[in-house]
Amino acid sequence: MRFTRTFGVLAAAMSLLSVEAAQAHSYLAQSYLAQSQRPALAGGRPQQAVPMVEPRPMVMAPDFSTIQLRADQVELLRRVLGDAYTHGFDARIFAPEQAVTQGQLIDLTLAYAKAVRSGRLPTTAFMSEWGLKPVAYDPTVELYAAIQQDRLGPWLDTLPPPYTGYQTLRGGLATYRDIAARGGWAPLVAGPDLKEGATGARVVALEARLAAEDPTIAVDAAPVFDAALTQAVQRAQKRFGLNPNGIVNKATLDALNTPVERRIDQIVANMERWRWLPQTLPAERIQVNVAAAILSVFSHDTPTLTMRAVTGRPGDETPMLSSMIHSIVLNPPWNVPSSIASKELWPKERKSPGYLRRNDFIVIPTGDGGSRLQQKAGPLAALGKLKFDFVNPYGVYLHDTPSRARFDSFSRLASHGCVRLQKPIELAKALLEGDPIWTPEKIDATLASGDTVRAKLPQQIAVFLLYWTAYVTPDGQVNFRQDPYGWDRELVQRIAAL
């Protein structure tokens, strides 16, 4: 659930055992991709904060006309600019051939440095839900110093995001561009579900299609859906975040028929979003992949707890943002956003008088002649037993829920924008660990009492709501998720329009 949103938004259940088997692979991937390539911090749990930009004193712009690049420096810059396409940029934008003079080469290098560090899309062109914005970056002084101090190469190496998730996507981009250069893959013909035992031309085509992304498949063109092909389908379904039942149903067919060009766009969009993160992530943090509906807790830059989540459905998108969780509300009431009250709850009351009372809703006067709805804490409360608060302009938060069935599903985009948690009590106890007052026993007793109490965290922890639809698992395979909000396509289009 969420409070009234400050900004506007764009317009099954499976068995628990099958979900856990399929998504253990995804949990590892979500944790792996977010780890920094830099050493993890050691020692006790340090005070964490989302990195802030300190005001800098005014500095005179360096005069590049006073320096002369050596031949090896010119060669280095031209080589780096020539490789800019490996970072997802259009090869023409930073093509070194367009730089004839030293001044043009420096200008092109500055443009590249800014793009690869903080992204090509200016924050003024961000959608309102893209609340995670890169720090403003001007590479002029750094480039001048790097040339003067003869450390141009090391400086250039620091520009891309220093995260495994970014570097592996860069390799994945090369792989999928190679697939595209070989002609991509032909779409599979629609028809009845394919499963083990099926025969015919559609089976031959399926094997060829799977082999385009899965190098472990030995293509024999046999028109029989055998056990080996079932395993290949299951691997593909895991990469797509689908139920790995080995049956080529509509969802699997749609994923397989996504063109390679679209997959490349997804990789490029995700690489751009990596540039919006700070250069160093807090070693103690919580990350939510909104698109995959998974939450991971990191301690000392190492994942220590993962769980399924339910995130916003299309139309009620969970925004991208970073903030600090400052407190936990035990047995929280739900202050219903006016939009939800008017569109969903009051119509239910009119259709079935007494609905609000039966579901523990009360009407509270607002003092200006109006009123608002609140759902009392208790077994019917939409926020469940726990709410995790952090400051943000969208009015979203993490919370428990009495509706548990959705966690057993492979499709978990169903909330009004907030993030519902599968294991909220485990998360609360982890965040309050070491607090002399809020011991595990105290937490359990307070929850059992039904009393609404706010527990201030002994130490605030960073939280990042991210949108990853393409990432690479430790086995080197690129995993894709649907673009449920259309944000990949929107980002690529906005960059292309620059």
Short mmCIF file of C-alpha atoms in Angstrom, two decimals:
data_model
loop_
_atom_site.label_atom_id
_atom_site.label_comp_id
_atom_site.label_asym_id
_atom_site.label_seq_id
_atom_site.Cartn_x
_atom_site.Cartn_y
_atom_site.Cartn_z
CA MET A 1 0.00 0.00 0.00
CA ARG A 2 1.08 3.62 -0.31
CA PHE A 3 0.01 7.03 0.88
CA THR A 4 -1.22 9.54 -1.69
CA ARG A 5 1.46 9.79 -4.30
CA THR A 6 3.14 13.11 -4.82
CA PHE A 7 3.73 12.34 -8.45
CA GLY A 8 1.46 10.68 -10.99
CA VAL A 9 2.14 7.34 -12.65
CA LEU A 10 1.83 5.90 -16.14
CA ALA A 11 -0.92 4.26 -17.10
CA ALA A 12 -1.88 -18.40 -10.47
CA ALA A 13 -0.47 -18.99 -7.57
CA MET A 14 2.10 -21.81 -7.89
CA SER A 15 3.14 -24.35 -5.30
CA LEU A 16 5.62 -23.06 -2.73
CA LEU A 17 8.10 -25.82 -3.41
CA SER A 18 8.26 -25.07 -7.12
CA VAL A 19 8.74 -21.36 -6.44
CA GLU A 20 11.58 -21.98 -4.03
CA ALA A 21 13.34 -24.34 -6.40
CA ALA A 22 13.08 -21.94 -9.32
CA GLN A 23 13.96 -18.76 -7.50
CA ALA A 24 16.95 -19.84 -5.43
CA HIS A 25 18.86 -19.24 -8.68
CA SER A 26 17.33 -15.76 -8.94
CA TYR A 27 18.12 -14.86 -5.33
CA LEU A 28 21.80 -15.64 -5.84
CA ALA A 29 21.81 -13.57 -9.00
CA GLN A 30 20.22 -10.55 -7.36
CA SER A 31 22.84 -10.60 -4.62
CA TYR A 32 25.76 -11.26 -6.98
CA LEU A 33 25.03 -8.48 -9.43
CA ALA A 34 24.93 -5.76 -6.77
CA GLN A 35 28.29 -6.49 -5.20
CA SER A 36 31.01 -3.95 -5.75
CA GLN A 37 34.24 -4.87 -7.46
CA ARG A 38 35.94 -3.04 -4.61
CA PRO A 39 36.85 -4.86 -1.36
CA ALA A 40 34.05 -5.14 1.19
CA LEU A 41 34.37 -3.05 4.32
CA ALA A 42 35.69 -4.88 7.36
CA GLY A 43 35.09 -4.40 11.06
CA GLY A 44 31.89 -3.62 12.91
CA ARG A 45 28.73 -2.34 11.32
CA PRO A 46 29.57 1.28 10.39
CA GLN A 47 27.18 4.19 10.29
CA GLN A 48 25.65 4.10 6.84
CA ALA A 49 24.34 6.91 4.75
CA VAL A 50 23.43 7.33 1.13
CA PRO A 51 26.42 9.27 -0.24
CA MET A 52 25.80 12.99 -0.38
CA VAL A 53 27.55 15.59 -2.51
CA GLU A 54 29.35 18.21 -0.48
CA PRO A 55 29.44 21.77 -1.84
CA ARG A 56 32.71 22.47 -3.57
CA PRO A 57 34.54 25.76 -3.73
CA MET A 58 34.56 27.45 -7.11
CA VAL A 59 37.47 26.30 -9.24
CA MET A 60 38.79 28.05 -12.32
CA ALA A 61 38.14 25.97 -15.42
CA PRO A 62 41.40 24.40 -16.58
CA ASP A 63 42.87 25.64 -19.81
CA PHE A 64 43.55 22.64 -22.02
CA SER A 65 45.27 24.85 -24.58
CA THR A 66 48.25 25.06 -22.24
CA ILE A 67 49.00 21.34 -22.52
CA GLN A 68 50.03 19.14 -25.40
CA LEU A 69 48.91 15.53 -25.50
CA ARG A 70 51.65 13.02 -26.23
CA ALA A 71 51.17 10.59 -29.08
CA ASP A 72 50.56 7.68 -26.69
CA GLN A 73 47.92 9.72 -24.83
CA VAL A 74 46.16 10.54 -28.08
CA GLU A 75 46.24 6.86 -29.03
CA LEU A 76 44.83 5.88 -25.64
CA LEU A 77 41.95 8.36 -25.86
CA ARG A 78 41.10 7.27 -29.38
CA ARG A 79 41.13 3.63 -28.34
CA VAL A 80 38.84 4.25 -25.37
CA LEU A 81 36.44 6.33 -27.45
CA GLY A 82 36.46 3.63 -30.11
CA ASP A 83 35.38 1.12 -27.48
CA ALA A 84 32.59 3.32 -26.13
CA TYR A 85 30.00 1.18 -27.96
CA THR A 86 30.89 -1.69 -25.58
CA HIS A 87 29.26 0.38 -22.84
CA GLY A 88 25.98 0.44 -24.72
CA PHE A 89 26.46 3.72 -26.58
CA ASP A 90 25.74 4.24 -30.25
CA ALA A 91 29.07 3.70 -31.99
CA ARG A 92 28.67 6.97 -33.89
CA ILE A 93 28.34 9.24 -30.86
CA PHE A 94 31.90 8.95 -29.61
CA ALA A 95 33.60 7.80 -32.82
CA PRO A 96 37.18 9.13 -32.53
CA GLU A 97 37.34 9.81 -36.28
CA GLN A 98 35.22 12.90 -35.77
CA ALA A 99 37.92 14.47 -33.58
CA VAL A 100 40.48 16.08 -35.88
CA THR A 101 42.13 18.51 -33.47
CA GLN A 102 43.35 18.05 -29.91
CA GLY A 103 40.57 20.31 -28.67
CA GLN A 104 37.94 18.18 -30.38
CA LEU A 105 39.47 15.03 -28.92
CA ILE A 106 39.36 16.49 -25.41
CA ASP A 107 35.76 17.65 -25.85
CA LEU A 108 34.75 14.20 -27.05
CA THR A 109 36.55 12.61 -24.11
CA LEU A 110 34.76 14.90 -21.66
CA ALA A 111 31.39 13.98 -23.19
CA TYR A 112 32.24 10.28 -23.00
CA ALA A 113 33.44 10.55 -19.40
CA LYS A 114 30.23 12.23 -18.31
CA ALA A 115 28.08 9.69 -20.18
CA VAL A 116 29.82 6.56 -18.88
CA ARG A 117 29.97 7.87 -15.29
CA SER A 118 26.51 9.40 -14.80
CA GLY A 119 24.55 8.37 -17.88
CA ARG A 120 23.48 10.00 -21.11
CA LEU A 121 19.95 10.98 -20.10
CA PRO A 122 19.81 14.31 -18.24
CA THR A 123 17.85 14.13 -14.99
CA THR A 124 15.48 16.77 -16.36
CA ALA A 125 14.29 14.11 -18.82
CA PHE A 126 13.61 11.48 -16.12
CA MET A 127 10.10 10.19 -15.49
CA SER A 128 8.71 11.26 -12.14
CA GLU A 129 8.93 7.67 -10.82
CA TRP A 130 12.65 7.55 -11.56
CA GLY A 131 13.60 9.00 -8.20
CA LEU A 132 17.07 7.44 -8.25
CA LYS A 133 19.17 10.08 -9.95
CA PRO A 134 22.91 10.20 -10.60
CA VAL A 135 25.10 12.74 -8.90
CA ALA A 136 26.00 15.62 -11.22
CA TYR A 137 29.43 15.01 -12.67
CA ASP A 138 31.83 17.34 -14.48
CA PRO A 139 35.01 15.51 -15.54
CA THR A 140 36.89 18.63 -16.67
CA VAL A 141 39.16 19.08 -13.67
CA GLU A 142 39.80 15.35 -13.33
CA LEU A 143 40.76 14.95 -17.00
CA TYR A 144 43.11 17.93 -16.84
CA ALA A 145 44.78 16.54 -13.71
CA ALA A 146 45.03 13.05 -15.20
CA ILE A 147 46.83 14.40 -18.25
CA GLN A 148 49.14 16.59 -16.19
CA GLN A 149 49.98 13.81 -13.74
CA ASP A 150 50.39 11.16 -16.44
CA ARG A 151 47.65 8.90 -15.06
CA LEU A 152 45.22 9.11 -17.94
CA GLY A 153 44.74 5.34 -18.22
CA PRO A 154 43.94 4.74 -14.54
CA TRP A 155 41.54 7.69 -14.54
CA LEU A 156 39.68 6.38 -17.59
CA ASP A 157 39.36 3.01 -15.85
CA THR A 158 37.53 4.64 -12.90
CA LEU A 159 34.75 6.09 -15.04
CA PRO A 160 32.34 3.14 -15.56
CA PRO A 161 30.27 1.91 -12.60
CA PRO A 162 32.57 -0.22 -10.38
CA TYR A 163 30.07 -3.05 -9.97
CA THR A 164 30.06 -6.66 -11.06
CA GLY A 165 26.51 -6.21 -12.30
CA TYR A 166 27.60 -3.56 -14.77
CA GLN A 167 30.74 -5.27 -16.00
CA THR A 168 28.96 -8.58 -16.59
CA LEU A 169 26.19 -6.82 -18.50
CA ARG A 170 28.89 -5.29 -20.67
CA GLY A 171 30.00 -8.81 -21.54
CA GLY A 172 26.39 -9.84 -22.05
CA LEU A 173 25.91 -6.95 -24.45
CA ALA A 174 28.77 -8.22 -26.59
CA THR A 175 27.24 -11.71 -26.59
CA TYR A 176 23.81 -10.52 -27.72
CA ARG A 177 25.25 -8.19 -30.33
CA ASP A 178 27.11 -11.19 -31.75
CA ILE A 179 23.84 -13.14 -31.80
CA ALA A 180 22.19 -10.24 -33.64
CA ALA A 181 25.07 -10.09 -36.13
CA ARG A 182 24.47 -13.77 -36.91
CA GLY A 183 20.83 -13.05 -37.66
CA GLY A 184 19.29 -13.41 -34.23
CA TRP A 185 16.61 -16.08 -33.93
CA ALA A 186 13.45 -16.86 -35.83
CA PRO A 187 10.16 -16.54 -33.92
CA LEU A 188 8.52 -19.81 -32.96
CA VAL A 189 5.13 -20.59 -34.47
CA ALA A 190 2.24 -20.49 -32.02
CA GLY A 191 0.33 -23.66 -31.31
CA PRO A 192 -0.57 -26.10 -28.56
CA ASP A 193 1.75 -26.28 -25.57
CA LEU A 194 4.92 -28.25 -26.29
CA LYS A 195 6.22 -30.72 -23.73
CA GLU A 196 8.26 -33.87 -23.47
CA GLY A 197 7.09 -36.47 -25.95
CA ALA A 198 5.97 -33.97 -28.60
CA THR A 199 7.26 -34.41 -32.15
CA GLY A 200 7.41 -32.46 -35.35
CA ALA A 201 8.88 -29.37 -36.96
CA ARG A 202 7.98 -27.12 -34.02
CA VAL A 203 10.25 -29.21 -31.78
CA VAL A 204 13.16 -28.83 -34.23
CA ALA A 205 12.61 -25.06 -34.31
CA LEU A 206 12.42 -24.94 -30.51
CA GLU A 207 15.79 -26.66 -30.14
CA ALA A 208 17.41 -24.22 -32.58
CA ARG A 209 15.87 -21.26 -30.78
CA LEU A 210 17.06 -22.40 -27.35
CA ALA A 211 20.57 -23.04 -28.69
CA ALA A 212 20.85 -19.41 -29.80
CA GLU A 213 21.20 -18.38 -26.13
CA ASP A 214 22.24 -21.65 -24.49
CA PRO A 215 25.66 -22.88 -25.68
CA THR A 216 25.31 -26.13 -23.73
CA ILE A 217 22.67 -27.47 -26.14
CA ALA A 218 23.91 -30.03 -28.65
CA VAL A 219 21.73 -29.38 -31.68
CA ASP A 220 20.83 -32.64 -33.42
CA ALA A 221 17.68 -31.44 -35.24
CA ALA A 222 15.82 -34.52 -34.03
CA PRO A 223 12.06 -33.85 -34.15
CA VAL A 224 11.50 -35.32 -30.69
CA PHE A 225 10.96 -33.41 -27.44
CA ASP A 226 13.18 -35.51 -25.17
CA ALA A 227 14.45 -35.17 -21.58
CA ALA A 228 17.45 -33.10 -22.66
CA LEU A 229 15.19 -30.59 -24.39
CA THR A 230 12.97 -30.45 -21.29
CA GLN A 231 16.01 -29.48 -19.23
CA ALA A 232 16.95 -26.84 -21.80
CA VAL A 233 13.46 -25.36 -21.61
CA GLN A 234 13.67 -25.31 -17.81
CA ARG A 235 16.99 -23.44 -17.95
CA ALA A 236 15.44 -20.86 -20.27
CA GLN A 237 12.40 -20.49 -18.03
CA LYS A 238 14.64 -19.83 -15.04
CA ARG A 239 16.49 -17.16 -17.02
CA PHE A 240 13.16 -15.51 -17.77
CA GLY A 241 11.81 -15.80 -14.21
CA LEU A 242 9.06 -18.19 -15.28
CA ASN A 243 7.78 -21.41 -13.73
CA PRO A 244 10.43 -23.97 -14.76
CA ASN A 245 8.02 -26.77 -15.58
CA GLY A 246 9.66 -27.65 -18.90
CA ILE A 247 6.46 -26.94 -20.83
CA VAL A 248 6.49 -24.37 -23.63
CA ASN A 249 3.27 -22.54 -22.83
CA LYS A 250 2.23 -19.04 -23.91
CA ALA A 251 4.37 -17.23 -21.33
CA THR A 252 7.45 -19.21 -22.32
CA LEU A 253 6.70 -18.77 -26.03
CA ASP A 254 6.35 -15.01 -25.58
CA ALA A 255 9.71 -14.82 -23.81
CA LEU A 256 11.43 -16.92 -26.47
CA ASN A 257 9.88 -14.81 -29.24
CA THR A 258 11.18 -11.54 -27.81
CA PRO A 259 13.53 -10.29 -30.58
CA VAL A 260 17.25 -10.12 -29.92
CA GLU A 261 17.13 -6.39 -30.64
CA ARG A 262 14.72 -5.97 -27.74
CA ARG A 263 17.04 -7.95 -25.46
CA ILE A 264 19.91 -5.67 -26.46
CA ASP A 265 17.78 -2.64 -25.60
CA GLN A 266 17.06 -4.15 -22.19
CA ILE A 267 20.76 -4.66 -21.51
CA VAL A 268 21.55 -1.10 -22.60
CA ALA A 269 18.76 0.33 -20.42
CA ASN A 270 19.97 -1.58 -17.37
CA MET A 271 23.57 -0.45 -17.95
CA GLU A 272 22.33 3.13 -18.03
CA ARG A 273 20.52 2.65 -14.71
CA TRP A 274 23.70 1.28 -13.12
CA ARG A 275 25.20 4.72 -13.80
CA TRP A 276 22.57 6.31 -11.61
CA LEU A 277 23.93 4.59 -8.51
CA PRO A 278 26.57 6.19 -6.29
CA GLN A 279 30.16 5.17 -6.92
CA THR A 280 30.16 3.32 -3.61
CA LEU A 281 27.12 1.57 -2.18
CA PRO A 282 26.74 1.46 1.61
CA ALA A 283 28.11 -1.84 2.90
CA GLU A 284 24.97 -2.17 5.04
CA ARG A 285 21.90 -1.81 2.85
CA ILE A 286 18.61 -3.22 1.62
CA GLN A 287 17.96 -3.63 -2.09
CA VAL A 288 14.69 -4.38 -3.80
CA ASN A 289 14.60 -5.42 -7.43
CA VAL A 290 11.15 -4.11 -8.29
CA ALA A 291 10.91 -5.92 -11.63
CA ALA A 292 11.82 -9.31 -10.15
CA ALA A 293 10.04 -8.63 -6.82
CA ILE A 294 12.96 -9.74 -4.66
CA LEU A 295 14.47 -8.09 -1.57
CA SER A 296 18.06 -8.62 -0.44
CA VAL A 297 19.73 -7.47 2.77
CA PHE A 298 23.47 -6.81 2.69
CA SER A 299 25.83 -6.74 5.66
CA HIS A 300 29.47 -5.82 5.04
CA ASP A 301 28.57 -5.78 1.34
CA THR A 302 27.58 -9.45 1.51
CA PRO A 303 23.99 -10.71 1.12
CA THR A 304 22.70 -12.15 4.40
CA LEU A 305 18.93 -12.36 3.86
CA THR A 306 16.76 -12.63 0.75
CA MET A 307 13.04 -12.91 0.37
CA ARG A 308 10.25 -12.66 -2.14
CA ALA A 309 8.35 -9.40 -2.34
CA VAL A 310 5.21 -8.05 -3.96
CA THR A 311 5.77 -4.79 -5.84
CA GLY A 312 3.55 -2.31 -7.65
CA ARG A 313 1.33 -3.42 -10.48
CA PRO A 314 1.47 -1.48 -13.77
CA GLY A 315 -0.42 1.73 -13.16
CA ASP A 316 0.67 1.74 -9.51
CA GLU A 317 4.40 1.52 -10.14
CA THR A 318 6.88 1.13 -7.31
CA PRO A 319 9.31 4.02 -7.91
CA MET A 320 13.07 3.81 -8.12
CA LEU A 321 14.64 5.61 -5.17
CA SER A 322 17.20 5.55 -2.39
CA SER A 323 16.59 6.56 1.21
CA MET A 324 17.29 5.54 4.80
CA ILE A 325 15.00 3.32 6.88
CA HIS A 326 14.72 5.12 10.21
CA SER A 327 12.08 3.19 12.13
CA ILE A 328 9.72 0.23 12.22
CA VAL A 329 6.07 0.49 13.22
CA LEU A 330 4.79 -2.61 15.01
CA ASN A 331 1.07 -3.30 14.59
CA PRO A 332 0.59 -0.33 12.25
CA PRO A 333 -2.78 1.14 11.28
CA TRP A 334 -3.25 1.98 7.62
CA ASN A 335 -3.99 5.56 6.71
CA VAL A 336 -5.74 4.99 3.42
CA PRO A 337 -4.71 7.21 0.51
CA SER A 338 -7.63 9.27 -0.73
CA SER A 339 -7.25 7.83 -4.23
CA ILE A 340 -7.63 4.26 -2.96
CA ALA A 341 -10.50 5.26 -0.69
CA SER A 342 -12.46 6.94 -3.47
CA LYS A 343 -11.73 4.42 -6.23
CA GLU A 344 -11.84 1.17 -4.31
CA LEU A 345 -13.16 1.29 -0.75
CA TRP A 346 -16.14 3.66 -0.86
CA PRO A 347 -17.54 1.89 -3.94
CA LYS A 348 -17.35 -1.40 -1.97
CA GLU A 349 -19.18 0.23 0.93
CA ARG A 350 -21.94 1.47 -1.38
CA LYS A 351 -22.26 -1.93 -3.00
CA SER A 352 -22.22 -3.80 0.32
CA PRO A 353 -23.16 -1.53 3.25
CA GLY A 354 -21.10 -2.35 6.31
CA TYR A 355 -18.04 -3.39 4.28
CA LEU A 356 -15.85 -0.76 5.96
CA ARG A 357 -16.94 -1.72 9.47
CA ARG A 358 -16.50 -5.44 8.80
CA ASN A 359 -12.95 -4.79 7.65
CA ASP A 360 -11.97 -2.56 10.58
CA PHE A 361 -12.05 0.75 8.71
CA ILE A 362 -12.97 3.91 10.59
CA VAL A 363 -13.80 7.39 9.31
CA ILE A 364 -11.66 10.14 10.82
CA PRO A 365 -12.62 13.83 10.50
CA THR A 366 -9.82 15.91 9.01
CA GLY A 367 -10.71 19.23 10.64
CA ASP A 368 -11.43 21.00 7.35
CA GLY A 369 -14.89 19.51 7.03
CA GLY A 370 -13.61 16.45 5.23
CA SER A 371 -12.72 12.98 6.38
CA ARG A 372 -10.29 10.18 5.71
CA LEU A 373 -10.27 6.43 6.16
CA GLN A 374 -8.02 4.50 8.50
CA GLN A 375 -7.86 0.75 8.93
CA LYS A 376 -7.18 -0.23 12.51
CA ALA A 377 -4.23 -2.43 13.40
CA GLY A 378 -5.17 -6.06 13.75
CA PRO A 379 -5.58 -9.32 11.84
CA LEU A 380 -7.36 -7.61 8.93
CA ALA A 381 -4.86 -4.75 8.59
CA ALA A 382 -3.54 -4.42 5.06
CA LEU A 383 -0.09 -3.52 6.42
CA GLY A 384 0.08 -6.69 8.48
CA LYS A 385 2.15 -6.53 11.64
CA LEU A 386 5.09 -4.39 10.54
CA LYS A 387 5.84 -1.30 8.49
CA PHE A 388 9.34 -0.07 7.65
CA ASP A 389 9.44 3.72 7.26
CA PHE A 390 11.81 5.84 5.18
CA VAL A 391 11.54 9.37 3.87
CA ASN A 392 10.55 9.67 0.20
CA PRO A 393 8.31 11.88 -1.91
CA TYR A 394 6.18 8.96 -3.12
CA GLY A 395 4.78 7.86 0.24
CA VAL A 396 5.92 4.26 -0.23
CA TYR A 397 7.35 1.90 2.36
CA LEU A 398 8.05 -1.77 3.05
CA HIS A 399 5.42 -3.69 4.98
CA ASP A 400 3.93 -7.00 6.04
CA THR A 401 0.65 -8.27 4.59
CA PRO A 402 -2.04 -10.71 5.70
CA SER A 403 -2.39 -11.84 2.07
CA ARG A 404 0.32 -14.47 1.71
CA ALA A 405 -0.77 -16.36 -1.41
CA ARG A 406 0.89 -13.97 -3.84
CA PHE A 407 4.35 -14.89 -2.52
CA ASP A 408 3.84 -18.38 -3.96
CA SER A 409 3.41 -16.94 -7.45
CA PHE A 410 5.94 -16.24 -10.17
CA SER A 411 4.05 -13.03 -10.97
CA ARG A 412 4.23 -10.73 -7.97
CA LEU A 413 3.47 -7.24 -9.25
CA ALA A 414 0.20 -6.63 -7.45
CA SER A 415 0.54 -3.83 -4.87
CA HIS A 416 -0.49 -0.18 -4.98
CA GLY A 417 3.20 0.77 -5.12
CA CYS A 418 4.57 -0.20 -1.72
CA VAL A 419 6.67 -3.31 -1.21
CA ARG A 420 5.08 -6.23 0.63
CA LEU A 421 7.51 -8.58 2.35
CA GLN A 422 7.52 -12.34 2.68
CA LYS A 423 9.65 -12.34 5.86
CA PRO A 424 8.98 -9.03 7.65
CA ILE A 425 9.63 -10.34 11.17
CA GLU A 426 13.02 -11.71 10.14
CA LEU A 427 13.87 -8.35 8.59
CA ALA A 428 12.75 -6.43 11.69
CA LYS A 429 14.84 -8.59 14.00
CA ALA A 430 17.87 -8.24 11.71
CA LEU A 431 17.60 -4.43 11.65
CA LEU A 432 17.07 -4.18 15.42
CA GLU A 433 19.82 -6.66 16.24
CA GLY A 434 21.91 -5.45 19.16
CA ASP A 435 19.35 -2.95 20.38
CA PRO A 436 19.18 -3.26 24.19
CA ILE A 437 15.44 -2.58 24.22
CA TRP A 438 14.19 -4.21 21.06
CA THR A 439 15.32 -7.75 21.66
CA PRO A 440 13.71 -10.56 19.64
CA GLU A 441 11.59 -11.38 22.69
CA LYS A 442 10.44 -7.76 23.03
CA ILE A 443 9.50 -7.67 19.35
CA ASP A 444 7.47 -10.88 19.65
CA ALA A 445 5.73 -9.67 22.81
CA THR A 446 4.82 -6.29 21.29
CA LEU A 447 3.44 -7.91 18.14
CA ALA A 448 1.39 -10.28 20.25
CA SER A 449 -0.01 -7.41 22.36
CA GLY A 450 -1.50 -5.67 19.34
CA ASP A 451 -0.26 -2.29 20.58
CA THR A 452 0.92 0.15 17.93
CA VAL A 453 4.52 1.11 18.73
CA ARG A 454 7.24 2.79 16.69
CA ALA A 455 10.73 1.34 17.16
CA LYS A 456 13.52 3.66 16.12
CA LEU A 457 16.39 1.81 14.50
CA PRO A 458 19.60 1.95 16.52
CA GLN A 459 21.24 2.73 13.23
CA GLN A 460 19.51 3.79 10.06
CA ILE A 461 20.09 1.61 7.02
CA ALA A 462 20.12 2.54 3.35
CA VAL A 463 17.36 1.19 1.15
CA PHE A 464 17.44 1.12 -2.65
CA LEU A 465 14.41 0.39 -4.82
CA LEU A 466 15.88 -0.60 -8.18
CA TYR A 467 14.55 -1.79 -11.53
CA TRP A 468 16.67 -4.57 -12.98
CA THR A 469 15.23 -6.40 -15.99
CA ALA A 470 18.54 -7.76 -17.27
CA TYR A 471 21.38 -9.14 -15.18
CA VAL A 472 24.04 -11.82 -15.42
CA THR A 473 24.17 -14.82 -13.08
CA PRO A 474 27.45 -16.37 -11.90
CA ASP A 475 27.18 -18.97 -14.68
CA GLY A 476 27.61 -16.17 -17.22
CA GLN A 477 24.05 -16.30 -18.55
CA VAL A 478 22.07 -13.10 -19.04
CA ASN A 479 18.75 -13.30 -17.21
CA PHE A 480 15.81 -11.22 -18.40
CA ARG A 481 12.59 -10.17 -16.76
CA GLN A 482 9.58 -8.60 -18.34
CA ASP A 483 9.62 -4.82 -18.57
CA PRO A 484 6.36 -4.55 -16.60
CA TYR A 485 6.32 -0.76 -16.44
CA GLY A 486 7.69 -0.16 -19.94
CA TRP A 487 10.62 1.71 -18.41
CA ASP A 488 13.29 -0.05 -20.51
CA ARG A 489 11.60 0.98 -23.72
CA GLU A 490 10.93 4.48 -22.41
CA LEU A 491 14.55 4.98 -21.35
CA VAL A 492 15.98 3.78 -24.65
CA GLN A 493 13.58 6.01 -26.57
CA ARG A 494 14.39 9.07 -24.48
CA ILE A 495 18.12 8.54 -24.98
CA ALA A 496 17.64 8.08 -28.73
CA ALA A 497 15.72 11.37 -28.88
CA LEU A 498 18.67 13.38 -27.50
#
